[in-house]
Amino acid sequence: MSERPSIQFPDDFLWGAATASYQIEGAVKEGGRGPSVWDDFSHTPGKVDHGHTGDIACDHYHRVEADVALMAELGLQSYRFSISWSRILPDGRGKVNAEGLAWYSRLVDLLLANDIVPCPTLFHWDLPSALEASGGFRNRDTASWFADYAALMTRELGDRVSMWSTFNEPWCYAYLGHASGVHAPGLQDDRAAVTVAHHELLAHGLGVQAMRAERNDLQLGIVINPSPVKSEGSPSASTDSMRRVDAIHNRWWFDGALKGAYPADLLDDLGPLAEAIQPGDNEQIAQPIDWIGINYYFDLLLRGTTGPDDRPNRNYPTVTNVTDSPIRPTHTDMGWPITPDGFTELLVRLKDDYPNLPPVYVTENGCAYDDPVINGRCADPRRIQYLDAHLRAVRDAIDEGVDVRGFYQWSLLDNFEWALGYDKRFGIVHVDFDTMERTPRDSAHWYREVIKANGLTG
Ligand code: FCB
């Protein structure tokens, strides 16, 4: 890598790292927290690898002070975390848990005392179980309950927190949670998945309105995980399948949130599956926002399959004969291909396709590699290489005119990687899950230098 050119990022570029509540906090039965769908799902045998749960996770709930000190040591300028809805409202609505509010308030104060900009996400998949019992995001009312929760958090933290996102990767919650069912709440019901996809965006729109009604000085956004859709390998995926996947994975979210109209071709494909959409919803959803978060890991490399009713990839309703099983020799521990060029392409496409695209923050990018700690040091050259390549891709997009304002590495800590449990390690900081000891990997030291230099020094 040493022969690669130095690159600089724009002045005021914001450097951070990201986590999410269920993946790191633990203390699931403490501090008045109510259960969430991820507690229920992870405690259902067979749902998560090795039967892992978030019961203890990184024990961040008890170690928050030391963890923020670590962030400061690493030179982070911002920290993206998520708020556990059921820690604030144990039943999802109604009774407020003061202890939960106090915990996040303290986190915010600790961050501010260390000059770290807090960037909370209101929904990173851990829906309160009580709301799931009344239909979860299949139930339209959940969108209004989300808006109530968003307003409450604004009242509590809005004096100190300006940068907020409503949802994290709503595609994942809708389709992994309700179509393939590999994530909580674990349904396999296409109509439910599309309904959830719509109600999440409705909740986003109502949430933004509720937050703006509380304060007019907030920077509000939403975090999406778009990917270029490509065919690779043989047989190729059909053009029509690729169009459908692109529509469900990408265009639904950006068209919905920024254009105020879902893609017409997708509505045709979905037919009655999209019956949850009501007149007037589009206007509620497409609220002006101040920024948009992009989580990027890899391109969707599809390949065709044979067989009359072959549906190996259940994440895309109406799409048949397509799979995204990895075929490239180079991939991370997740089995995900390494495709930095796609990142530039994606960001440029978003700028071109959406003239009202707000300023972009890369809200997640990173990779899982299980490099061990040896004599107190964890050398993880592949993570450094991955991040270096993706930062260069972001810089290329900036050169092509995309207004990217910041970058959050995923993740600060090794953590509970959803259905894959603790084996997939994304942290720039290694966590020993027996002792909870934190060991910054080489990539953490490297990242500190990147932040200091506001770029890559070659
Ligand atoms: C994203 C999620 C995040 C983490 C990374 C690896 O899809 O937002 O919680 O699991 O993937």
CSV table of C-alpha atoms and ligand atoms in Angstrom, one decimal:
chain,number,residue,atom,x,y,z
A,1,MET,CA,0.0,0.0,0.0
A,2,SER,CA,3.0,2.3,0.6
A,3,GLU,CA,3.2,3.2,-3.1
A,4,ARG,CA,-0.4,4.5,-3.2
A,5,PRO,CA,-0.8,8.2,-3.4
A,6,SER,CA,-1.8,10.3,-0.4
A,7,ILE,CA,-5.3,11.6,-0.4
A,8,GLN,CA,-7.0,14.3,1.6
A,9,PHE,CA,-10.6,14.7,2.6
A,10,PRO,CA,-12.5,18.0,2.7
A,11,ASP,CA,-12.1,20.3,5.7
A,12,ASP,CA,-14.6,19.6,8.4
A,13,PHE,CA,-15.0,16.0,7.2
A,14,LEU,CA,-16.4,14.1,10.2
A,15,TRP,CA,-14.7,10.9,11.3
A,16,GLY,CA,-16.4,8.4,13.5
A,17,ALA,CA,-17.3,4.8,14.3
A,18,ALA,CA,-20.6,3.2,14.7
A,19,THR,CA,-22.4,0.6,16.9
A,20,ALA,CA,-26.0,-0.4,17.7
A,21,SER,CA,-27.8,-0.9,21.0
A,22,TYR,CA,-28.6,-4.6,20.9
A,23,GLN,CA,-25.2,-5.5,19.5
A,24,ILE,CA,-23.2,-4.0,22.3
A,25,GLU,CA,-25.2,-3.0,25.4
A,26,GLY,CA,-26.1,-6.2,27.1
A,27,ALA,CA,-27.9,-5.7,30.5
A,28,VAL,CA,-31.1,-6.6,28.8
A,29,LYS,CA,-32.9,-7.1,32.0
A,30,GLU,CA,-31.4,-4.1,33.8
A,31,GLY,CA,-32.3,-0.5,34.2
A,32,GLY,CA,-36.0,-1.1,33.6
A,33,ARG,CA,-35.5,-2.1,29.9
A,34,GLY,CA,-38.3,-4.1,28.3
A,35,PRO,CA,-37.7,-7.0,25.9
A,36,SER,CA,-37.2,-6.5,22.2
A,37,VAL,CA,-37.8,-8.7,19.2
A,38,TRP,CA,-34.1,-9.5,19.1
A,39,ASP,CA,-34.2,-10.9,22.7
A,40,ASP,CA,-37.1,-13.1,21.7
A,41,PHE,CA,-35.4,-14.2,18.4
A,42,SER,CA,-32.0,-14.9,19.8
A,43,HIS,CA,-33.5,-17.0,22.6
A,44,THR,CA,-35.4,-19.1,20.1
A,45,PRO,CA,-33.3,-22.2,19.5
A,46,GLY,CA,-31.8,-22.4,16.0
A,47,LYS,CA,-32.2,-18.8,15.1
A,48,VAL,CA,-28.7,-17.5,15.9
A,49,ASP,CA,-25.4,-19.4,15.3
A,50,HIS,CA,-24.2,-21.2,18.4
A,51,GLY,CA,-27.3,-20.0,20.3
A,52,HIS,CA,-25.6,-16.7,21.0
A,53,THR,CA,-27.7,-13.8,22.4
A,54,GLY,CA,-27.2,-10.1,23.2
A,55,ASP,CA,-27.8,-10.8,26.9
A,56,ILE,CA,-24.3,-9.6,27.8
A,57,ALA,CA,-22.9,-8.5,24.4
A,58,CYS,CA,-20.0,-6.1,25.0
A,59,ASP,CA,-21.4,-5.2,28.4
A,60,HIS,CA,-21.2,-1.6,27.1
A,61,TYR,CA,-24.1,-0.7,29.4
A,62,HIS,CA,-21.8,-1.0,32.4
A,63,ARG,CA,-18.6,0.1,30.6
A,64,VAL,CA,-19.8,3.2,28.9
A,65,GLU,CA,-17.4,5.5,30.6
A,66,ALA,CA,-14.3,3.4,29.7
A,67,ASP,CA,-15.7,2.9,26.2
A,68,VAL,CA,-16.1,6.6,25.6
A,69,ALA,CA,-12.6,7.2,27.0
A,70,LEU,CA,-11.4,4.7,24.4
A,71,MET,CA,-13.2,6.5,21.6
A,72,ALA,CA,-11.4,9.7,22.7
A,73,GLU,CA,-8.0,7.9,22.7
A,74,LEU,CA,-8.7,6.8,19.2
A,75,GLY,CA,-9.4,10.4,18.2
A,76,LEU,CA,-13.0,9.8,17.1
A,77,GLN,CA,-14.8,13.0,16.2
A,78,SER,CA,-18.2,11.4,16.2
A,79,TYR,CA,-19.9,8.3,17.5
A,80,ARG,CA,-22.9,6.8,15.9
A,81,PHE,CA,-24.9,4.6,18.3
A,82,SER,CA,-28.5,3.5,18.4
A,83,ILE,CA,-31.1,4.0,21.1
A,84,SER,CA,-32.9,0.9,22.4
A,85,TRP,CA,-36.6,1.8,22.1
A,86,SER,CA,-37.5,-0.7,24.8
A,87,ARG,CA,-35.0,0.8,27.2
A,88,ILE,CA,-36.9,4.1,26.9
A,89,LEU,CA,-40.4,2.8,26.6
A,90,PRO,CA,-40.4,-0.8,27.9
A,91,ASP,CA,-43.8,-1.5,26.3
A,92,GLY,CA,-43.0,0.5,23.2
A,93,ARG,CA,-45.4,3.3,24.2
A,94,GLY,CA,-47.0,4.7,27.3
A,95,LYS,CA,-44.9,4.4,30.5
A,96,VAL,CA,-41.5,6.1,30.2
A,97,ASN,CA,-38.5,4.5,31.8
A,98,ALA,CA,-36.6,7.3,33.5
A,99,GLU,CA,-33.5,5.1,34.0
A,100,GLY,CA,-33.2,4.4,30.3
A,101,LEU,CA,-33.4,8.1,29.5
A,102,ALA,CA,-30.8,8.9,32.1
A,103,TRP,CA,-28.4,6.2,30.7
A,104,TYR,CA,-28.5,7.8,27.2
A,105,SER,CA,-28.3,11.3,28.6
A,106,ARG,CA,-25.1,10.3,30.4
A,107,LEU,CA,-23.7,8.7,27.2
A,108,VAL,CA,-24.3,12.0,25.4
A,109,ASP,CA,-22.7,14.0,28.2
A,110,LEU,CA,-19.7,11.8,28.2
A,111,LEU,CA,-19.3,12.2,24.4
A,112,LEU,CA,-19.7,15.9,24.6
A,113,ALA,CA,-17.2,16.2,27.4
A,114,ASN,CA,-14.7,14.4,25.1
A,115,ASP,CA,-15.6,16.6,22.0
A,116,ILE,CA,-17.2,13.7,20.3
A,117,VAL,CA,-20.4,14.5,18.2
A,118,PRO,CA,-23.2,12.2,19.2
A,119,CYS,CA,-25.1,10.7,16.2
A,120,PRO,CA,-28.0,8.5,17.5
A,121,THR,CA,-30.2,6.3,15.4
A,122,LEU,CA,-33.7,5.8,16.8
A,123,PHE,CA,-34.4,2.4,15.3
A,124,HIS,CA,-31.7,-0.2,14.6
A,125,TRP,CA,-34.0,-3.2,14.5
A,126,ASP,CA,-34.7,-3.9,18.2
A,127,LEU,CA,-38.4,-3.3,18.2
A,128,PRO,CA,-40.0,-3.6,21.7
A,129,SER,CA,-41.6,-7.0,22.0
A,130,ALA,CA,-44.8,-5.4,23.2
A,131,LEU,CA,-45.2,-3.7,19.9
A,132,GLU,CA,-44.4,-6.9,18.0
A,133,ALA,CA,-47.3,-8.5,19.9
A,134,SER,CA,-49.6,-6.0,18.3
A,135,GLY,CA,-48.3,-6.6,14.8
A,136,GLY,CA,-45.0,-4.8,14.9
A,137,PHE,CA,-44.4,-2.7,11.8
A,138,ARG,CA,-47.1,-4.7,10.0
A,139,ASN,CA,-49.4,-2.6,12.1
A,140,ARG,CA,-49.8,0.9,10.7
A,141,ASP,CA,-50.1,2.3,14.3
A,142,THR,CA,-46.5,1.5,15.0
A,143,ALA,CA,-45.5,4.3,12.7
A,144,SER,CA,-47.3,6.8,15.0
A,145,TRP,CA,-45.9,5.2,18.1
A,146,PHE,CA,-42.4,5.6,16.6
A,147,ALA,CA,-43.2,9.3,16.0
A,148,ASP,CA,-44.2,9.6,19.7
A,149,TYR,CA,-40.9,7.9,20.8
A,150,ALA,CA,-38.9,10.2,18.4
A,151,ALA,CA,-40.5,13.3,19.9
A,152,LEU,CA,-39.8,12.1,23.4
A,153,MET,CA,-36.1,11.6,22.6
A,154,THR,CA,-36.0,15.0,21.0
A,155,ARG,CA,-37.4,16.6,24.2
A,156,GLU,CA,-34.8,14.7,26.3
A,157,LEU,CA,-31.7,15.0,24.2
A,158,GLY,CA,-32.4,17.7,21.6
A,159,ASP,CA,-30.7,20.4,23.6
A,160,ARG,CA,-27.4,18.5,23.3
A,161,VAL,CA,-27.8,16.3,20.2
A,162,SER,CA,-28.4,17.8,16.8
A,163,MET,CA,-27.6,15.0,14.4
A,164,TRP,CA,-30.1,12.2,14.4
A,165,SER,CA,-31.2,9.4,12.1
A,166,THR,CA,-34.6,7.8,12.2
A,167,PHE,CA,-34.0,4.3,10.8
A,168,ASN,CA,-31.1,2.1,10.1
A,169,GLU,CA,-31.3,-0.1,7.0
A,170,PRO,CA,-35.0,-0.4,6.9
A,171,TRP,CA,-34.6,-2.9,3.9
A,172,CYS,CA,-33.0,-5.3,6.3
A,173,TYR,CA,-35.6,-5.1,9.0
A,174,ALA,CA,-38.4,-5.5,6.4
A,175,TYR,CA,-37.0,-8.3,4.2
A,176,LEU,CA,-34.5,-10.2,6.4
A,177,GLY,CA,-37.0,-9.9,9.2
A,178,HIS,CA,-40.2,-10.8,7.3
A,179,ALA,CA,-39.4,-12.3,3.9
A,180,SER,CA,-36.4,-14.7,4.4
A,181,GLY,CA,-36.9,-14.5,8.1
A,182,VAL,CA,-33.2,-14.8,9.0
A,183,HIS,CA,-33.5,-11.8,11.3
A,184,ALA,CA,-36.0,-10.9,14.0
A,185,PRO,CA,-39.0,-11.2,14.1
A,186,GLY,CA,-38.3,-14.2,11.7
A,187,LEU,CA,-41.4,-14.2,9.5
A,188,GLN,CA,-41.6,-15.6,6.0
A,189,ASP,CA,-44.4,-13.6,4.5
A,190,ASP,CA,-43.8,-11.4,1.4
A,191,ARG,CA,-46.9,-9.3,2.0
A,192,ALA,CA,-45.8,-8.6,5.6
A,193,ALA,CA,-42.3,-7.6,4.4
A,194,VAL,CA,-43.6,-5.1,1.9
A,195,THR,CA,-46.1,-3.7,4.5
A,196,VAL,CA,-43.2,-3.3,6.9
A,197,ALA,CA,-41.1,-1.6,4.2
A,198,HIS,CA,-43.9,0.9,3.8
A,199,HIS,CA,-44.7,1.5,7.4
A,200,GLU,CA,-41.0,2.0,8.2
A,201,LEU,CA,-40.8,4.9,5.7
A,202,LEU,CA,-44.1,6.2,7.0
A,203,ALA,CA,-42.7,6.1,10.5
A,204,HIS,CA,-39.6,7.9,9.3
A,205,GLY,CA,-41.8,10.7,7.8
A,206,LEU,CA,-44.0,11.0,10.8
A,207,GLY,CA,-40.9,10.9,13.1
A,208,VAL,CA,-39.2,13.7,11.2
A,209,GLN,CA,-42.4,15.8,11.5
A,210,ALA,CA,-42.7,15.1,15.2
A,211,MET,CA,-39.1,15.9,15.9
A,212,ARG,CA,-39.3,19.2,13.9
A,213,ALA,CA,-42.4,20.1,15.9
A,214,GLU,CA,-40.3,19.8,19.0
A,215,ARG,CA,-37.3,21.8,17.7
A,216,ASN,CA,-36.3,23.5,14.5
A,217,ASP,CA,-32.5,23.2,14.9
A,218,LEU,CA,-32.0,19.5,14.3
A,219,GLN,CA,-30.1,17.8,11.5
A,220,LEU,CA,-32.3,14.8,10.6
A,221,GLY,CA,-31.5,11.9,8.3
A,222,ILE,CA,-32.2,8.3,7.5
A,223,VAL,CA,-29.7,5.5,7.0
A,224,ILE,CA,-30.1,3.3,3.9
A,225,ASN,CA,-28.0,0.4,2.7
A,226,PRO,CA,-28.1,0.6,-1.1
A,227,SER,CA,-25.9,-1.5,-3.4
A,228,PRO,CA,-25.1,-1.7,-7.0
A,229,VAL,CA,-26.8,-4.7,-8.5
A,230,LYS,CA,-24.7,-6.7,-10.9
A,231,SER,CA,-24.7,-10.1,-12.6
A,232,GLU,CA,-21.6,-12.1,-12.2
A,233,GLY,CA,-21.0,-15.8,-12.9
A,234,SER,CA,-23.0,-18.2,-14.9
A,235,PRO,CA,-25.8,-18.5,-15.7
A,236,SER,CA,-26.3,-14.7,-15.6
A,237,ALA,CA,-29.2,-13.1,-13.8
A,238,SER,CA,-31.9,-11.9,-16.1
A,239,THR,CA,-32.2,-8.1,-16.7
A,240,ASP,CA,-35.7,-8.3,-15.4
A,241,SER,CA,-34.6,-9.9,-12.1
A,242,MET,CA,-31.9,-7.3,-11.7
A,243,ARG,CA,-34.3,-4.5,-12.3
A,244,ARG,CA,-36.7,-6.0,-9.6
A,245,VAL,CA,-33.9,-6.5,-7.1
A,246,ASP,CA,-32.6,-2.9,-7.7
A,247,ALA,CA,-36.1,-1.6,-7.2
A,248,ILE,CA,-36.7,-3.4,-3.9
A,249,HIS,CA,-33.2,-2.9,-2.5
A,250,ASN,CA,-32.4,0.6,-3.7
A,251,ARG,CA,-35.1,2.6,-5.5
A,252,TRP,CA,-38.0,2.0,-3.1
A,253,TRP,CA,-36.1,3.8,-0.3
A,254,PHE,CA,-34.7,6.7,-2.2
A,255,ASP,CA,-37.7,7.3,-4.4
A,256,GLY,CA,-40.0,7.0,-1.4
A,257,ALA,CA,-38.0,9.3,0.9
A,258,LEU,CA,-36.7,11.8,-1.7
A,259,LYS,CA,-39.1,11.8,-4.6
A,260,GLY,CA,-42.3,11.1,-2.7
A,261,ALA,CA,-43.4,8.3,-5.0
A,262,TYR,CA,-42.5,4.7,-5.1
A,263,PRO,CA,-41.1,3.3,-8.4
A,264,ALA,CA,-44.0,2.6,-10.7
A,265,ASP,CA,-42.4,-0.6,-12.1
A,266,LEU,CA,-42.0,-2.0,-8.6
A,267,LEU,CA,-45.6,-1.2,-7.7
A,268,ASP,CA,-46.6,-3.1,-10.8
A,269,ASP,CA,-44.4,-6.1,-9.8
A,270,LEU,CA,-45.7,-6.1,-6.2
A,271,GLY,CA,-49.4,-5.7,-7.1
A,272,PRO,CA,-51.5,-6.6,-4.0
A,273,LEU,CA,-48.4,-7.1,-1.9
A,274,ALA,CA,-48.2,-3.3,-1.6
A,275,GLU,CA,-51.7,-2.9,-0.4
A,276,ALA,CA,-50.6,-1.1,2.8
A,277,ILE,CA,-50.0,2.1,0.9
A,278,GLN,CA,-52.8,4.7,1.5
A,279,PRO,CA,-53.6,7.9,-0.3
A,280,GLY,CA,-51.5,10.8,1.2
A,281,ASP,CA,-48.8,8.5,2.5
A,282,ASN,CA,-46.2,9.6,0.0
A,283,GLU,CA,-46.4,13.2,1.2
A,284,GLN,CA,-46.1,12.2,4.8
A,285,ILE,CA,-42.9,10.2,3.9
A,286,ALA,CA,-41.0,12.6,1.7
A,287,GLN,CA,-40.2,15.1,4.4
A,288,PRO,CA,-37.2,17.4,3.7
A,289,ILE,CA,-34.2,15.9,5.4
A,290,ASP,CA,-30.8,17.4,6.2
A,291,TRP,CA,-28.5,14.4,5.4
A,292,ILE,CA,-28.7,10.9,4.3
A,293,GLY,CA,-26.6,8.0,5.7
A,294,ILE,CA,-25.2,5.3,3.4
A,295,ASN,CA,-24.1,2.0,4.7
A,296,TYR,CA,-22.0,0.2,2.2
A,297,TYR,CA,-20.3,-3.2,2.4
A,298,PHE,CA,-20.4,-4.8,-1.0
A,299,ASP,CA,-22.1,-5.0,-4.4
A,300,LEU,CA,-25.0,-7.4,-4.9
A,301,LEU,CA,-23.5,-9.8,-7.3
A,302,LEU,CA,-26.3,-12.0,-8.6
A,303,ARG,CA,-26.3,-15.0,-10.7
A,304,GLY,CA,-29.0,-17.0,-12.3
A,305,THR,CA,-30.3,-20.3,-11.3
A,306,THR,CA,-32.3,-22.9,-13.2
A,307,GLY,CA,-35.6,-24.6,-12.4
A,308,PRO,CA,-39.2,-23.4,-13.0
A,309,ASP,CA,-40.1,-22.1,-9.5
A,310,ASP,CA,-36.6,-21.6,-8.2
A,311,ARG,CA,-36.5,-19.0,-5.5
A,312,PRO,CA,-33.2,-19.4,-3.6
A,313,ASN,CA,-33.1,-15.8,-2.5
A,314,ARG,CA,-36.3,-15.1,-0.5
A,315,ASN,CA,-35.2,-11.5,0.3
A,316,TYR,CA,-36.7,-10.2,-2.9
A,317,PRO,CA,-40.5,-10.9,-3.4
A,318,THR,CA,-41.5,-11.5,-7.0
A,319,VAL,CA,-37.9,-12.3,-8.0
A,320,THR,CA,-37.2,-15.9,-9.1
A,321,ASN,CA,-34.2,-17.7,-10.4
A,322,VAL,CA,-31.6,-15.5,-8.8
A,323,THR,CA,-29.1,-16.1,-6.0
A,324,ASP,CA,-26.5,-14.0,-4.4
A,325,SER,CA,-24.4,-16.9,-3.1
A,326,PRO,CA,-20.7,-15.8,-3.2
A,327,ILE,CA,-18.7,-16.9,-6.1
A,328,ARG,CA,-15.6,-14.7,-5.8
A,329,PRO,CA,-12.5,-16.2,-4.3
A,330,THR,CA,-11.8,-13.0,-2.3
A,331,HIS,CA,-14.2,-12.2,0.4
A,332,THR,CA,-14.4,-11.3,4.1
A,333,ASP,CA,-15.3,-13.6,7.0
A,334,MET,CA,-19.0,-12.8,6.2
A,335,GLY,CA,-18.5,-14.3,2.7
A,336,TRP,CA,-19.1,-10.8,1.3
A,337,PRO,CA,-17.2,-9.8,-1.8
A,338,ILE,CA,-14.8,-6.9,-1.7
A,339,THR,CA,-16.0,-4.4,-4.2
A,340,PRO,CA,-14.7,-0.8,-3.5
A,341,ASP,CA,-15.3,0.4,-7.0
A,342,GLY,CA,-19.0,-0.3,-6.6
A,343,PHE,CA,-19.0,2.3,-3.7
A,344,THR,CA,-17.9,5.1,-6.0
A,345,GLU,CA,-20.3,4.0,-8.7
A,346,LEU,CA,-23.2,3.9,-6.1
A,347,LEU,CA,-22.5,7.3,-4.7
A,348,VAL,CA,-22.3,8.9,-8.1
A,349,ARG,CA,-25.5,7.2,-9.2
A,350,LEU,CA,-27.3,8.5,-6.2
A,351,LYS,CA,-26.1,12.0,-6.9
A,352,ASP,CA,-27.2,11.7,-10.6
A,353,ASP,CA,-30.6,10.0,-9.9
A,354,TYR,CA,-31.6,12.2,-7.0
A,355,PRO,CA,-31.0,15.9,-7.6
A,356,ASN,CA,-32.3,16.7,-4.1
A,357,LEU,CA,-30.0,14.1,-2.5
A,358,PRO,CA,-29.0,15.8,0.8
A,359,PRO,CA,-25.4,15.8,2.0
A,360,VAL,CA,-24.2,12.2,2.5
A,361,TYR,CA,-22.5,10.6,5.5
A,362,VAL,CA,-21.1,7.1,5.1
A,363,THR,CA,-22.7,5.8,8.3
A,364,GLU,CA,-21.2,2.2,8.1
A,365,ASN,CA,-18.4,0.6,6.2
A,366,GLY,CA,-16.1,-2.1,7.4
A,367,CYS,CA,-15.3,-5.8,7.4
A,368,ALA,CA,-15.2,-8.9,9.5
A,369,TYR,CA,-11.9,-10.7,10.0
A,370,ASP,CA,-11.1,-12.8,13.0
A,371,ASP,CA,-7.4,-11.9,13.6
A,372,PRO,CA,-6.4,-12.9,17.1
A,373,VAL,CA,-4.7,-10.9,19.8
A,374,ILE,CA,-1.1,-12.2,20.2
A,375,ASN,CA,1.0,-10.8,23.1
A,376,GLY,CA,-1.3,-7.9,23.5
A,377,ARG,CA,-1.4,-6.9,19.8
A,378,CYS,CA,-3.9,-7.6,17.1
A,379,ALA,CA,-2.5,-7.2,13.6
A,380,ASP,CA,-5.4,-7.0,11.1
A,381,PRO,CA,-3.8,-5.9,7.8
A,382,ARG,CA,-6.8,-7.1,5.8
A,383,ARG,CA,-9.1,-4.6,7.6
A,384,ILE,CA,-6.7,-1.8,7.0
A,385,GLN,CA,-6.6,-2.7,3.3
A,386,TYR,CA,-10.4,-2.9,3.1
A,387,LEU,CA,-10.9,0.5,4.8
A,388,ASP,CA,-8.1,2.1,2.8
A,389,ALA,CA,-9.7,0.9,-0.5
A,390,HIS,CA,-13.1,2.1,0.5
A,391,LEU,CA,-11.9,5.5,1.7
A,392,ARG,CA,-10.2,6.0,-1.7
A,393,ALA,CA,-13.5,5.0,-3.3
A,394,VAL,CA,-15.3,7.7,-1.2
A,395,ARG,CA,-12.7,10.3,-2.2
A,396,ASP,CA,-13.2,9.3,-5.9
A,397,ALA,CA,-16.9,10.0,-5.4
A,398,ILE,CA,-16.2,13.3,-3.9
A,399,ASP,CA,-14.0,14.1,-6.9
A,400,GLU,CA,-17.0,13.3,-9.1
A,401,GLY,CA,-19.1,15.8,-7.2
A,402,VAL,CA,-20.8,13.8,-4.5
A,403,ASP,CA,-21.2,15.8,-1.3
A,404,VAL,CA,-19.9,13.3,1.3
A,405,ARG,CA,-19.4,14.9,4.7
A,406,GLY,CA,-18.2,12.1,6.9
A,407,PHE,CA,-17.3,8.5,7.4
A,408,TYR,CA,-18.2,6.1,10.3
A,409,GLN,CA,-16.3,2.9,10.4
A,410,TRP,CA,-18.3,-0.2,11.4
A,411,SER,CA,-17.6,-1.1,14.1
A,412,LEU,CA,-15.9,0.4,17.1
A,413,LEU,CA,-16.1,-3.0,18.9
A,414,ASP,CA,-16.5,-6.6,18.0
A,415,ASN,CA,-20.1,-7.3,18.8
A,416,PHE,CA,-23.2,-9.4,18.4
A,417,GLU,CA,-23.4,-9.8,14.6
A,418,TRP,CA,-27.2,-10.6,14.6
A,419,ALA,CA,-28.0,-14.1,13.3
A,420,LEU,CA,-24.3,-14.9,13.1
A,421,GLY,CA,-23.5,-14.3,16.7
A,422,TYR,CA,-20.1,-13.3,18.0
A,423,ASP,CA,-17.9,-15.1,15.5
A,424,LYS,CA,-18.0,-12.4,12.9
A,425,ARG,CA,-15.7,-9.7,14.2
A,426,PHE,CA,-16.1,-6.2,12.7
A,427,GLY,CA,-14.3,-4.2,15.4
A,428,ILE,CA,-11.3,-2.0,15.1
A,429,VAL,CA,-11.2,-2.9,18.8
A,430,HIS,CA,-11.0,-6.5,19.6
A,431,VAL,CA,-13.3,-7.7,22.5
A,432,ASP,CA,-12.4,-10.8,24.5
A,433,PHE,CA,-16.0,-11.9,25.3
A,434,ASP,CA,-14.8,-13.9,28.4
A,435,THR,CA,-13.0,-11.0,30.1
A,436,MET,CA,-14.6,-8.1,28.2
A,437,GLU,CA,-11.1,-6.8,27.7
A,438,ARG,CA,-10.8,-4.3,24.8
A,439,THR,CA,-7.7,-4.3,22.6
A,440,PRO,CA,-7.4,-1.8,19.8
A,441,ARG,CA,-6.4,-3.6,16.7
A,442,ASP,CA,-3.7,-2.2,14.4
A,443,SER,CA,-6.6,-0.8,12.3
A,444,ALA,CA,-7.6,1.3,15.3
A,445,HIS,CA,-4.2,2.9,15.5
A,446,TRP,CA,-4.2,3.3,11.7
A,447,TYR,CA,-7.6,4.9,11.8
A,448,ARG,CA,-6.4,7.4,14.5
A,449,GLU,CA,-3.7,8.5,12.1
A,450,VAL,CA,-6.2,8.8,9.2
A,451,ILE,CA,-8.3,11.0,11.4
A,452,LYS,CA,-5.4,13.1,12.4
A,453,ALA,CA,-4.2,13.6,8.8
A,454,ASN,CA,-7.8,14.0,7.5
A,455,GLY,CA,-6.8,11.5,4.9
A,456,LEU,CA,-4.5,8.7,3.8
A,457,THR,CA,-0.8,9.4,3.8
A,458,GLY,CA,0.1,6.8,1.2
B,1,FCB,C1,-25.3,-3.7,8.8
B,1,FCB,C2,-26.0,-3.4,10.2
B,1,FCB,C3,-25.0,-3.4,11.3
B,1,FCB,C4,-24.0,-4.5,11.2
B,1,FCB,C5,-23.3,-4.5,9.9
B,1,FCB,C6,-22.2,-5.6,9.7
B,1,FCB,O1,-26.2,-4.3,8.0
B,1,FCB,O2,-26.6,-2.1,10.1
B,1,FCB,O3,-25.8,-3.6,12.5
B,1,FCB,O4,-24.5,-5.7,11.5
B,1,FCB,O5,-24.3,-4.7,8.9
